[in-house]
Coordinates of C-alpha atoms in Angstrom, one line a residue:
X8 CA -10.3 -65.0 27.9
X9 CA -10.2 -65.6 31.6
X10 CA -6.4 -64.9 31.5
X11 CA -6.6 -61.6 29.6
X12 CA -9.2 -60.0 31.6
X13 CA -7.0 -58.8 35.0
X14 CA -4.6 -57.7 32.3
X15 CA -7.2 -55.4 31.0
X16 CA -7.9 -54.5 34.7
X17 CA -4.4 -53.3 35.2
X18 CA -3.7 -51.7 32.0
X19 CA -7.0 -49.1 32.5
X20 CA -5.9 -48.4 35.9
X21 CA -2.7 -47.2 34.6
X22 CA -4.4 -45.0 32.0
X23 CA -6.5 -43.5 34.3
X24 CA -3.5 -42.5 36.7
X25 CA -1.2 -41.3 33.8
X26 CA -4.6 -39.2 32.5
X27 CA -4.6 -37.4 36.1
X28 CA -1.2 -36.5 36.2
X29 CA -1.6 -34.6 32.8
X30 CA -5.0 -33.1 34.7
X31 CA -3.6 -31.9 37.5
X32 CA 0.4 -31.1 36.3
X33 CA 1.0 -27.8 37.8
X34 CA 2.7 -25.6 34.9
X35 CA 3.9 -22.6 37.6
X36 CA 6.6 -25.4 38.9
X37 CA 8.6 -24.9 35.6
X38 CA 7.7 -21.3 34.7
X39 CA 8.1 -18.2 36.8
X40 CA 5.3 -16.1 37.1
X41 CA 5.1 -12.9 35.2
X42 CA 5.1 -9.8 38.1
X43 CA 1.6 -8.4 38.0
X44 CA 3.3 -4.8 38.1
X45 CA 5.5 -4.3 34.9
X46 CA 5.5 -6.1 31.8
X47 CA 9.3 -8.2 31.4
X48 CA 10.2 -8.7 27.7
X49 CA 11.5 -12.0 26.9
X50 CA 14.7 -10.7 26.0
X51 CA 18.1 -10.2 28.0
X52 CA 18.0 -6.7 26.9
X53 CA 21.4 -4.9 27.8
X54 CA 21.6 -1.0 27.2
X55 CA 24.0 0.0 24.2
X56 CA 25.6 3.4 25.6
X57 CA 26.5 5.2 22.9
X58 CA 23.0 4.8 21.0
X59 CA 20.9 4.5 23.4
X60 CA 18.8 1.3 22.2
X61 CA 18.7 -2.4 23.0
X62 CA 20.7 -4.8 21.6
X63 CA 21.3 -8.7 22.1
X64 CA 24.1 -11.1 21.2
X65 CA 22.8 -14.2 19.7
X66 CA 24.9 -17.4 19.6
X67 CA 24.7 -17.8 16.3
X68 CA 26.5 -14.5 15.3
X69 CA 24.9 -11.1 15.8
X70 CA 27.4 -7.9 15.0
X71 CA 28.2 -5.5 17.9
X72 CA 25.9 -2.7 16.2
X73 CA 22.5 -4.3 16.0
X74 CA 20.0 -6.7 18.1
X75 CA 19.4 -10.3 17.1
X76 CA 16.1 -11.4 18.7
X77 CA 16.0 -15.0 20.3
X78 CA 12.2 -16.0 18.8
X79 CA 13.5 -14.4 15.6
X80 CA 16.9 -15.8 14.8
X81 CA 17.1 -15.4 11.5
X82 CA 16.3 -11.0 12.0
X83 CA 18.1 -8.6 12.4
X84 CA 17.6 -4.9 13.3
X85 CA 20.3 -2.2 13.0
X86 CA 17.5 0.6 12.4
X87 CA 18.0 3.7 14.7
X88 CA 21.8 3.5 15.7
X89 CA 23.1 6.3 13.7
X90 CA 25.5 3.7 11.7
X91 CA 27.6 5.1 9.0
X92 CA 28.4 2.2 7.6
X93 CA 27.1 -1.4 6.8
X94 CA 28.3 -3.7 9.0
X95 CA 29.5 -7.4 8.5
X96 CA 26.1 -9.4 7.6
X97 CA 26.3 -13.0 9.0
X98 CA 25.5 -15.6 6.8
X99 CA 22.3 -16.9 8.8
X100 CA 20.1 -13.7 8.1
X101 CA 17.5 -13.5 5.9
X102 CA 15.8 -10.2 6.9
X103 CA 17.6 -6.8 7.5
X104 CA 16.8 -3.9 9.1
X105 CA 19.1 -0.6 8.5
X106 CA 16.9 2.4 8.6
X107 CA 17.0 5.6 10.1
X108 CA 20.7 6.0 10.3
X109 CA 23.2 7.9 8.4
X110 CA 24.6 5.2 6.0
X111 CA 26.5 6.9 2.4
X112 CA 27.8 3.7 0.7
X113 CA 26.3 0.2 0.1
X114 CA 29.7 -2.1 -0.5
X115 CA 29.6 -5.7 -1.7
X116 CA 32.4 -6.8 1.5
X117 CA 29.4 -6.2 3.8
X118 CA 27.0 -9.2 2.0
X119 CA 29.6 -11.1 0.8
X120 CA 28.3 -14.2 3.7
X121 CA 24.9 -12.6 3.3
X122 CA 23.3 -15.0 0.4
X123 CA 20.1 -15.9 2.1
X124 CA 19.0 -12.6 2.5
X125 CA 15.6 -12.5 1.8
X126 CA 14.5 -8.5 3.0
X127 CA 16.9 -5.7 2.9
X128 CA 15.6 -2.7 4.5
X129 CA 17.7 0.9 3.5
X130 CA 15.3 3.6 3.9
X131 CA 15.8 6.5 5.3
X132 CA 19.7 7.0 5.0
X133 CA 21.7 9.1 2.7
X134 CA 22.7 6.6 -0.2
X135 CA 23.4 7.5 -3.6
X136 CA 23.6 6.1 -6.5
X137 CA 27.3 6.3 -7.5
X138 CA 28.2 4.8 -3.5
X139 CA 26.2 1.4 -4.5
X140 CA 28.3 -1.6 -5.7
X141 CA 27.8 -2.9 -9.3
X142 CA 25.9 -6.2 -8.7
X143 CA 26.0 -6.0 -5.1
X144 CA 22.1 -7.0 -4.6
X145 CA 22.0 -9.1 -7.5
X146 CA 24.6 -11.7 -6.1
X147 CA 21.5 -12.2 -3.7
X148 CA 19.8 -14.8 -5.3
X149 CA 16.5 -15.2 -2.7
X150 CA 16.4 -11.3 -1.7
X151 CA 12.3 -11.0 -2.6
X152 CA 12.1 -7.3 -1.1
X153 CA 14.3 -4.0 -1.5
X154 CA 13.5 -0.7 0.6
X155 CA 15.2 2.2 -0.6
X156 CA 12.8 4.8 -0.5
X157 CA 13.8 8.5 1.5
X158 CA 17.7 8.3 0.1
X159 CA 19.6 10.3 -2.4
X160 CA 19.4 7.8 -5.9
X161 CA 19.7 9.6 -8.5
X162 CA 19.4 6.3 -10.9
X163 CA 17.7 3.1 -10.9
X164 CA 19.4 0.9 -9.0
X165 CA 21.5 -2.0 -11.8
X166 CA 21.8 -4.7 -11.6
X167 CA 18.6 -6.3 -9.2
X168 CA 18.0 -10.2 -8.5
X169 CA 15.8 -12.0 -10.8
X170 CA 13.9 -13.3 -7.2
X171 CA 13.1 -9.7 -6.1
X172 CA 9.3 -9.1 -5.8
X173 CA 8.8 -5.8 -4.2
X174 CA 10.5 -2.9 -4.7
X175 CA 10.7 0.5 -2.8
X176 CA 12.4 3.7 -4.3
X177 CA 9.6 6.4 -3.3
X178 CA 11.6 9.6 -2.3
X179 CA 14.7 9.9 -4.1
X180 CA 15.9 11.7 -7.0
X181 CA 15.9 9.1 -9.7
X182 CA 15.9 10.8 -13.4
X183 CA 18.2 8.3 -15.1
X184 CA 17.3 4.6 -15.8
X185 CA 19.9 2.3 -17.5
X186 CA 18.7 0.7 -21.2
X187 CA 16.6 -3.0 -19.9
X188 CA 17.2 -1.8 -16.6
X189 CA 14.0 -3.8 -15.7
X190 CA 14.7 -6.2 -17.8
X191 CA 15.3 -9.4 -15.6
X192 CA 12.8 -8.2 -13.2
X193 CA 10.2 -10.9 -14.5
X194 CA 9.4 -12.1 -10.6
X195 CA 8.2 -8.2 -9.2
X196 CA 5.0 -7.8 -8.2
X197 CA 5.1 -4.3 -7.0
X198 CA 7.1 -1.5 -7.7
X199 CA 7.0 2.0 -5.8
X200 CA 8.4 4.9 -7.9
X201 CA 6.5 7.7 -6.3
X202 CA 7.9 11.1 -5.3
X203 CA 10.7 10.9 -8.2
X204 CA 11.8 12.9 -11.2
X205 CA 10.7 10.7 -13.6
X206 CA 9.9 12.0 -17.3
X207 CA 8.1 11.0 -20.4
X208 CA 11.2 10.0 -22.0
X209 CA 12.1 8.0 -19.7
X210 CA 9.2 5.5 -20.1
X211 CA 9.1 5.3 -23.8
X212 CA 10.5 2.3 -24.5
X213 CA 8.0 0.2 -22.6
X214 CA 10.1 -0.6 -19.8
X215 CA 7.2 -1.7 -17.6
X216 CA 6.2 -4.7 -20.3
X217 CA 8.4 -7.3 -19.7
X218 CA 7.0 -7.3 -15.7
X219 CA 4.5 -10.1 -16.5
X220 CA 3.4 -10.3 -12.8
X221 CA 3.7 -6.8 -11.8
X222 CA 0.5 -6.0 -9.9
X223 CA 0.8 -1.9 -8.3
X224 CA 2.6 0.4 -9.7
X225 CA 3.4 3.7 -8.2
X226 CA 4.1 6.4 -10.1
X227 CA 2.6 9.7 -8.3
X228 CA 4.3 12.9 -7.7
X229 CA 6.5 12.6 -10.6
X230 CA 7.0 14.6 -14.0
X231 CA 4.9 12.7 -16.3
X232 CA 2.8 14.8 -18.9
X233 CA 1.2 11.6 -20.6
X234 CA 0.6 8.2 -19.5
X235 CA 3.2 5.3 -18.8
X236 CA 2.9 3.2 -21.9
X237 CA 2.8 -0.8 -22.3
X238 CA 1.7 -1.5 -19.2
X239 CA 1.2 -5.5 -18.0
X240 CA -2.1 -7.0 -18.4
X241 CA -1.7 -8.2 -14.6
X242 CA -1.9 -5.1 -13.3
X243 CA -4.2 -4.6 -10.7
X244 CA -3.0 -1.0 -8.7
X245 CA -2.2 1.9 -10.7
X246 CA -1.0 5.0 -8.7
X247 CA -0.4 8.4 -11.1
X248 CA -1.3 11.1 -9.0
X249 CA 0.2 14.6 -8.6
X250 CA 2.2 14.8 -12.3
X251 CA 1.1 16.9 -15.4
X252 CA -1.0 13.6 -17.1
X253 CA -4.0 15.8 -19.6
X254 CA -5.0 13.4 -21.7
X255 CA -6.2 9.6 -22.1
X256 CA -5.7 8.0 -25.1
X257 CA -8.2 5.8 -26.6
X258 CA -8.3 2.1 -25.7
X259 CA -5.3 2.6 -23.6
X260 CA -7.3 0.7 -20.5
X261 CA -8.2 -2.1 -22.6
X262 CA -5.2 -4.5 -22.1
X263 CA -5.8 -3.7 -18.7
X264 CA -8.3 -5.7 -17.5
X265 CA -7.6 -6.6 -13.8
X266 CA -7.3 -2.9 -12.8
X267 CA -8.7 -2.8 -9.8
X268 CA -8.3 0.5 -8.2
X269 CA -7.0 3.9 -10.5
X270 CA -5.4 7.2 -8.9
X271 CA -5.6 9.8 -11.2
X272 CA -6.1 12.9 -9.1
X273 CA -3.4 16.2 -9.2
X274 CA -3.3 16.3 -12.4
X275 CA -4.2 17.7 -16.2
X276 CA -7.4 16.1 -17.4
X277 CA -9.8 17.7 -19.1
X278 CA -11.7 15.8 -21.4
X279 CA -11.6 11.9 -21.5
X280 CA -13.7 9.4 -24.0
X281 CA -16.8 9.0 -22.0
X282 CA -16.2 5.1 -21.8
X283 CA -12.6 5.3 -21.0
X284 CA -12.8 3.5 -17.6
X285 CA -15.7 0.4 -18.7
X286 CA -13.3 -1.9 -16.9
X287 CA -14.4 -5.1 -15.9
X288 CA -12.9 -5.0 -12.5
X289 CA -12.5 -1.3 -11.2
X290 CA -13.6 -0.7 -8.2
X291 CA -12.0 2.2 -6.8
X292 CA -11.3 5.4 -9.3
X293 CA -9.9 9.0 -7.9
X294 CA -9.7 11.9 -10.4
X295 CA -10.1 15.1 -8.2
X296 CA -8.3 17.4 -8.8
X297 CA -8.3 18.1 -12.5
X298 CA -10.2 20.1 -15.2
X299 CA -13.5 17.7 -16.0
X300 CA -16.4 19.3 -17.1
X301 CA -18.3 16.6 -18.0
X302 CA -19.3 12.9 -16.2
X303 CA -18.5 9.9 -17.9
X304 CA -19.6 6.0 -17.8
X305 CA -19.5 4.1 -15.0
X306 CA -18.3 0.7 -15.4
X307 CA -20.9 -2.0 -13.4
X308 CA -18.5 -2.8 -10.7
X309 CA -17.4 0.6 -9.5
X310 CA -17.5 0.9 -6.1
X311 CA -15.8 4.3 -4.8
X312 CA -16.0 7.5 -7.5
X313 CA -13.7 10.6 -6.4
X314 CA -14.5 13.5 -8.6
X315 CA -13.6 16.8 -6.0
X316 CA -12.1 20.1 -7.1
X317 CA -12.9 19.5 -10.8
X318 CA -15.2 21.8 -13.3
X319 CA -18.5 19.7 -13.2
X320 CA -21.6 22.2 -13.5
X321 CA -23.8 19.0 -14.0
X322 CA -24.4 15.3 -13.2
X323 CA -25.4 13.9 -16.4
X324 CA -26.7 10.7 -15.1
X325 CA -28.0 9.4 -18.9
X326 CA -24.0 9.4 -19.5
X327 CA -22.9 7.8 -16.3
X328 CA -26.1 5.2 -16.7
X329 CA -27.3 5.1 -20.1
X330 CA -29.7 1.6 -19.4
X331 CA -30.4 -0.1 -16.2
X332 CA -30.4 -3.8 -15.7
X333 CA -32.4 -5.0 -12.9
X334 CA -30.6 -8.2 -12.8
X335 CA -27.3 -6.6 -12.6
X336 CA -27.0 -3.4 -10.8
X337 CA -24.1 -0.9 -10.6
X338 CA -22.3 -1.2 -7.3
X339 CA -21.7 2.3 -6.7
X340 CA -21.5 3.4 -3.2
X341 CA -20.1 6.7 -2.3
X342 CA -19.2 9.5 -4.6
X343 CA -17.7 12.6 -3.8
X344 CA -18.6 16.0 -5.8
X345 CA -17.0 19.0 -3.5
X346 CA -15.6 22.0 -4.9
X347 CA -17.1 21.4 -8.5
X348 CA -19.8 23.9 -9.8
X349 CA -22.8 21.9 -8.9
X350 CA -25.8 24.3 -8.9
X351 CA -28.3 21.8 -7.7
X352 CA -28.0 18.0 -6.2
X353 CA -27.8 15.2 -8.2
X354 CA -31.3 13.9 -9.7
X355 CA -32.8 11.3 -7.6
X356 CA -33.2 8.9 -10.7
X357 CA -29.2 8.3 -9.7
X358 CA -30.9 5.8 -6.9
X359 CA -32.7 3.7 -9.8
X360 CA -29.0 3.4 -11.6
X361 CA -26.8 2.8 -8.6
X362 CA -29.8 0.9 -5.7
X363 CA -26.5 0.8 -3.6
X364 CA -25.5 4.1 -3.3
X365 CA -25.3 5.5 0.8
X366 CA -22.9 8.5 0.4
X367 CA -22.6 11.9 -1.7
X368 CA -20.6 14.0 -0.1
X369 CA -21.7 17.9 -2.0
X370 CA -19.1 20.0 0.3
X371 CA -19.0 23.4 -0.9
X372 CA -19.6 24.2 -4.6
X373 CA -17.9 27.1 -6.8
X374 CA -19.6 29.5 -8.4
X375 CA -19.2 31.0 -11.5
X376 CA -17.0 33.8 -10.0
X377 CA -15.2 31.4 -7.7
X378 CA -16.9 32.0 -4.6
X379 CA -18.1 29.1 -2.7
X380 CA -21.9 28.3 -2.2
X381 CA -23.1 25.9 -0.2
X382 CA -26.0 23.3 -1.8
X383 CA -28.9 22.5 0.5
X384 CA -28.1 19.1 1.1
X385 CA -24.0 18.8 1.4
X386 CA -24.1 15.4 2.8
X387 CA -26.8 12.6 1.6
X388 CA -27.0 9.5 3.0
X389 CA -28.7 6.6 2.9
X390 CA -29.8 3.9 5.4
X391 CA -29.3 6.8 8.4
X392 CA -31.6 8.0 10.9
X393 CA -32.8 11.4 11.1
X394 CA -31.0 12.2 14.1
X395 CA -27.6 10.9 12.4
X396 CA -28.7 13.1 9.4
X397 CA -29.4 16.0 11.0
X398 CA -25.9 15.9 13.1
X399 CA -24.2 15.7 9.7
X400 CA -25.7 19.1 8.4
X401 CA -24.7 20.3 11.2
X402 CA -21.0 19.5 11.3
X403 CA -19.9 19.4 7.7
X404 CA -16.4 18.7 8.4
X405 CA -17.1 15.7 10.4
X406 CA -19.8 14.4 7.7
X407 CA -17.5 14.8 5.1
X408 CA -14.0 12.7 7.0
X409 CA -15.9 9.8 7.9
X410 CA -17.5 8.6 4.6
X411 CA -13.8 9.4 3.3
X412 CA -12.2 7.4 5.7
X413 CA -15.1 4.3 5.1
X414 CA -13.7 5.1 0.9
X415 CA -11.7 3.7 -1.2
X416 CA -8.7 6.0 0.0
X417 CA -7.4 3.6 2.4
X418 CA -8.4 0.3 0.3
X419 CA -4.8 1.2 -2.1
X420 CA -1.8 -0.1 -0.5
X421 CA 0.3 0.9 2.6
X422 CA 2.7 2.9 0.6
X423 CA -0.1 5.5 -0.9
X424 CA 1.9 9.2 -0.1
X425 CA -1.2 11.6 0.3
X426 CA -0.8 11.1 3.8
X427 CA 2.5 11.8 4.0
X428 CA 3.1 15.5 2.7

């Protein structure tokens, strides 16, 4: 024991010196300084002359046309440089970025390296249908997501990768679809169809069924006069706005029972079964914009109830709440009633129904004749003070865009297109 201890000795002494080096190691000696006037990228930008955007040769291959970012390796962006053309991918990319330029013709020669492409973005060129390669994304085998929205399809693009998981072909002109077209799309978990020319016939056949993990659909601004049949029970986004939709049939909700949020508004309705929407899980439901005349129930969890510009004259709250159970409240929060014919505010007994209710946003009313009328109260709220209150009554307009923007309308997905008319 007397022989180990100076060991011990020496052995902490070293510790405690290699301890202080790491203490006091002076990182600026290996790292420049940043300049406290402008902030320098990390990249050896050079300026491309004829487009006038950045680009950056990586070692591992990197076409002429685009950048290929250092800290990124396996990116690259091509968006912006008026191409006209695909170029040559390299085989080491997995995500790809072509929009904004000018591009006519999608060819197989330009992916033929390309297999572990993983994102292909194509929006916002001038691609149709006929230009696209048979198979040319479905020899792809990891591509997960497809942007081709803002082109000139006229068809659904066939054949697609079994692997693809979101899909984006909002703003084109597709009114054909190919028989099981959808088919082998068994792995998609959101499709975007919005601003189309989509008809009834088109959907007949149940196309959507097969799509056993399909969780938002788009479907707005379309030419749809009933509603898309055989829809997945995983469904959880359902986007239908701005088409000709008037009716709802019976039960057509009740395979449907993850639905979490429902757009509905810009179109037809006029009268629905009363217990059409008791779902389970809905929390956001939007159906301004139609022909109601008459409430209807609302389901436990409901958060976020759009009814503007319809032809409500009353708030039948014995409908939308026939029984109250104290141990499991409604979750109601905000409701918005504008531009109905509301001759009166809703009853207070609405407060014993839905305790969690802050916002009813009244607007301006119609009347009979179609002039506009103005209620007492066009803004309630709850939990306020007076002061708060009282600036609402006063300024309308800004009362009525901040409970919209604290709504549901923001809660859907990034791609919802009321924004973008």
């Amino acid at each position: 024991m007397g022989f180990l201890s100076p060991i011990f000795v020496i052995f902490f002494f070293l510790g405690v010196k290699v301890h202080c080096q790491y203490e006091t190691y002076q990182w600026d000696e290996d790292y420049e300084q940043e300049p406290d006037d402008d902030y320098q990228t990390g990249f050896p930008f050079r300026q491309n002359v004829d487009y006038g955007v950045p680009f950056y040769q990586y070692t591992l291959g990197c076409v002429s046309e685009c950048f290929c970012p250092t800290n990124f390796p396996s990116s690259m962006y091509c968006d912006n440089r008026k191409l006209k053309t695909i170029p040559n991918i390299p085989m080491h990319i997995q995500q790809l970025y072509l929009q904004f330029n000018e591009i006519e013709a999608v060819t197989a020669n330009s992916f033929i390296n390309a297999t572990y492409l993983k994102e292909i973005n194509l929006s916002h060129n001038k691609i149709k249908s006929q230009k696209i390669d048979y198979g040319v994304f479905a020899k792809l085998p990891n591509l997960l997501q497809l942007h081709l929205e803002h082109n000139n399809l006229e068809e659904f693009p066939f054949p697609l990768p079994k692997s693809l998981e979101r899909l984006l072909l909002g703003y084109n002109e597709i009114s054909k679809l190919q028989t099981n077209a959808m088919d082998g799309l068994v792995n998609l978990t959101m499709l975007d169809l919005c601003y189309n020319h989509l008809h009834d016939s088109l959907l007949k056949d149940k196309i959507f069924a097969k799509m056993e993990k399909l969780m938002q659909l788009n479907l707005c601004n379309n030419r749809l006069e009933s509603m898309p049949p055989g829809l997945p029970s995983s469904l959880m986004y359902l986007s239908l706005e701005n088409n000709s939709i008037s009716s709802i049939p019976e039960k057509y909700f009740d395979k449907l029972p993850k639905l979490h949020a429902l757009r509905l508004s810009h179109n037809k309705l006029q009268d629905i079964p009363y217990n059409i929407f008791n779902l389970p899980n809905l929390v956001e439901l939007s159906v301004g914009h139609n022909k109601l005349k008459q409430a209807f129930y609302i389901p436990r969890n409901l958060e976020h109830l759009y009814l503007q510009n319809n032809e409500i004259e009353k708030m039948n709250l014995t409908v939308m709440c026939p029984s109250i159970d104290p141990l499991h409240h409604h979750h109601l929060t905000y409701i918005r009633v504008d531009q109905n014919k509301l001759k009166e505010p809703i009853s207070s007994y609405i407060f014993f129904c839905f305790p969690h209710i802050h916002t009813i946003y009244y607007g301006e009313q119609r009347s009979v004749n179609g002039q506009t009328i103005q209620l007492r109260t066009q803004v309630f709220r709850r939990f306020q003070d007076d002061d708060d209150e009282s600036e609402d009554h006063d300024d309308p307009d800004n009362a009525h865009e901040s409970p919209e923007q604290e709504g549901a309308e923001g809660h859907f997905d990034p791609h919802y297109y009321e924004n973008q008319e």
